[in-house]
mmCIF file of C-alpha atoms in Angstrom:
data_model
loop_
_atom_site.group_PDB
_atom_site.id
_atom_site.type_symbol
_atom_site.label_atom_id
_atom_site.label_comp_id
_atom_site.label_asym_id
_atom_site.label_seq_id
_atom_site.Cartn_x
_atom_site.Cartn_y
_atom_site.Cartn_z
ATOM 1 C CA UNK B 1 -39.815 -1.899 11.490
ATOM 2 C CA UNK B 2 -36.334 -1.659 12.931
ATOM 3 C CA UNK B 3 -33.233 -3.366 11.558
ATOM 4 C CA UNK B 4 -33.625 -6.415 13.857
ATOM 5 C CA UNK B 5 -37.297 -6.796 12.752
ATOM 6 C CA UNK B 6 -36.294 -6.619 9.159
ATOM 7 C CA UNK B 7 -33.870 -9.486 9.543
ATOM 8 C CA UNK B 8 -36.382 -11.556 11.527
ATOM 9 C CA UNK B 9 -38.927 -10.990 8.765
ATOM 10 C CA UNK B 10 -36.506 -12.065 6.064
ATOM 11 C CA UNK B 11 -35.626 -15.135 8.113
ATOM 12 C CA UNK B 12 -39.289 -16.002 8.352
ATOM 13 C CA UNK B 13 -39.728 -15.587 4.547
ATOM 14 C CA UNK B 14 -36.631 -17.797 3.913
ATOM 15 C CA UNK B 15 -38.209 -20.392 6.152
ATOM 16 C CA UNK B 16 -41.391 -20.365 4.148
ATOM 17 C CA UNK B 17 -39.342 -20.647 0.959
ATOM 18 C CA UNK B 18 -37.558 -23.651 2.273
ATOM 19 C CA UNK B 19 -40.927 -25.290 3.169
ATOM 20 C CA UNK B 20 -42.183 -24.707 -0.389
ATOM 21 C CA UNK B 21 -44.613 -21.994 0.733
ATOM 22 C CA UNK B 22 -43.226 -19.116 -1.337
ATOM 23 C CA UNK B 23 -46.675 -18.251 -2.649
ATOM 24 C CA UNK B 24 -47.528 -17.070 0.879
ATOM 25 C CA UNK B 25 -44.890 -14.340 0.649
ATOM 26 C CA UNK B 26 -46.333 -11.172 -0.940
ATOM 27 C CA UNK B 27 -43.954 -9.230 -3.132
ATOM 28 C CA UNK B 28 -45.173 -6.032 -1.532
ATOM 29 C CA UNK B 29 -44.050 -7.225 1.886
ATOM 30 C CA UNK B 30 -40.524 -7.936 0.540
ATOM 31 C CA UNK B 31 -40.492 -4.519 -1.089
ATOM 32 C CA UNK B 32 -41.403 -2.976 2.285
ATOM 33 C CA UNK B 33 -38.460 -4.754 3.935
ATOM 34 C CA UNK B 34 -36.078 -3.559 1.159
ATOM 35 C CA UNK B 35 -37.366 -0.043 1.601
ATOM 36 C CA UNK B 36 -36.827 -0.120 5.343
ATOM 37 C CA UNK B 37 -33.278 -1.539 4.851
ATOM 38 C CA UNK B 38 -32.516 1.289 2.361
ATOM 39 C CA UNK B 39 -33.674 3.881 4.855
ATOM 40 C CA UNK B 40 -31.562 2.323 7.603
ATOM 41 C CA UNK B 41 -28.622 2.365 5.293
ATOM 42 C CA UNK B 42 -28.984 6.066 4.664
ATOM 43 C CA UNK B 43 -29.283 6.787 8.375
ATOM 44 C CA UNK B 44 -26.161 4.639 9.149
ATOM 45 C CA UNK B 45 -24.141 6.362 6.444
ATOM 46 C CA UNK B 46 -25.143 9.768 7.913
ATOM 47 C CA UNK B 47 -24.256 8.616 11.373
ATOM 48 C CA UNK B 48 -20.845 7.358 10.195
ATOM 49 C CA UNK B 49 -20.089 10.656 8.589
ATOM 50 C CA UNK B 50 -21.014 12.527 11.809
ATOM 51 C CA UNK B 51 -19.063 10.227 14.189
ATOM 52 C CA UNK B 52 -15.631 11.068 15.388
ATOM 53 C CA UNK B 53 -14.782 8.130 17.581
ATOM 54 C CA UNK B 54 -12.927 5.390 15.707
ATOM 55 C CA UNK B 55 -14.390 2.492 17.674
ATOM 56 C CA UNK B 56 -17.911 3.713 17.017
ATOM 57 C CA UNK B 57 -17.182 4.081 13.350
ATOM 58 C CA UNK B 58 -15.967 0.496 13.204
ATOM 59 C CA UNK B 59 -19.052 -0.734 14.898
ATOM 60 C CA UNK B 60 -21.280 1.193 12.580
ATOM 61 C CA UNK B 61 -19.373 -0.062 9.509
ATOM 62 C CA UNK B 62 -19.831 -3.639 10.658
ATOM 63 C CA UNK B 63 -23.532 -2.972 11.065
ATOM 64 C CA UNK B 64 -23.644 -1.354 7.572
ATOM 65 C CA UNK B 65 -21.949 -4.535 6.153
ATOM 66 C CA UNK B 66 -24.583 -6.734 7.746
ATOM 67 C CA UNK B 67 -27.284 -4.494 6.581
ATOM 68 C CA UNK B 68 -26.047 -4.713 3.010
ATOM 69 C CA UNK B 69 -25.951 -8.472 3.263
ATOM 70 C CA UNK B 70 -29.609 -8.377 4.298
ATOM 71 C CA UNK B 71 -30.406 -6.168 1.298
ATOM 72 C CA UNK B 72 -28.865 -8.776 -0.960
ATOM 73 C CA UNK B 73 -30.906 -11.518 0.655
ATOM 74 C CA UNK B 74 -34.101 -9.498 0.210
ATOM 75 C CA UNK B 75 -33.395 -8.747 -3.396
ATOM 76 C CA UNK B 76 -32.623 -12.470 -4.060
ATOM 77 C CA UNK B 77 -35.904 -13.368 -2.293
ATOM 78 C CA UNK B 78 -37.776 -10.806 -4.373
ATOM 79 C CA UNK B 79 -36.428 -12.311 -7.614
ATOM 80 C CA UNK B 80 -37.316 -15.849 -6.506
ATOM 81 C CA UNK B 81 -40.907 -14.994 -5.462
ATOM 82 C CA UNK B 82 -41.330 -12.979 -8.615
ATOM 83 C CA UNK B 83 -40.427 -16.206 -10.672
ATOM 84 C CA UNK B 84 -42.621 -18.483 -8.575
ATOM 85 C CA UNK B 85 -45.659 -16.283 -9.017
ATOM 86 C CA UNK B 86 -45.110 -16.099 -12.835
ATOM 87 C CA UNK B 87 -44.183 -12.430 -12.847
ATOM 88 C CA UNK B 88 -41.482 -11.034 -15.170
ATOM 89 C CA UNK B 89 -38.151 -10.182 -13.581
#
């Protein structure tokens, strides 16, 4: 699952949540998305560290910022579906 796929998956889960179908979202699937985003964050940080060109560094930092926003969305979703399924937080 690449970064774009992770965002699309999160958007799909948010759509289900808005329609009141949060029970169809499996916590393990959200955990998988979070794990993929964390892996991508590590690779982006490594790429930023290895990059010399300022324009590329700026582009990678914008991508990193977007990725971190998606991580926040995924963690929020994880908390919400945990509550709706009766699990402890």
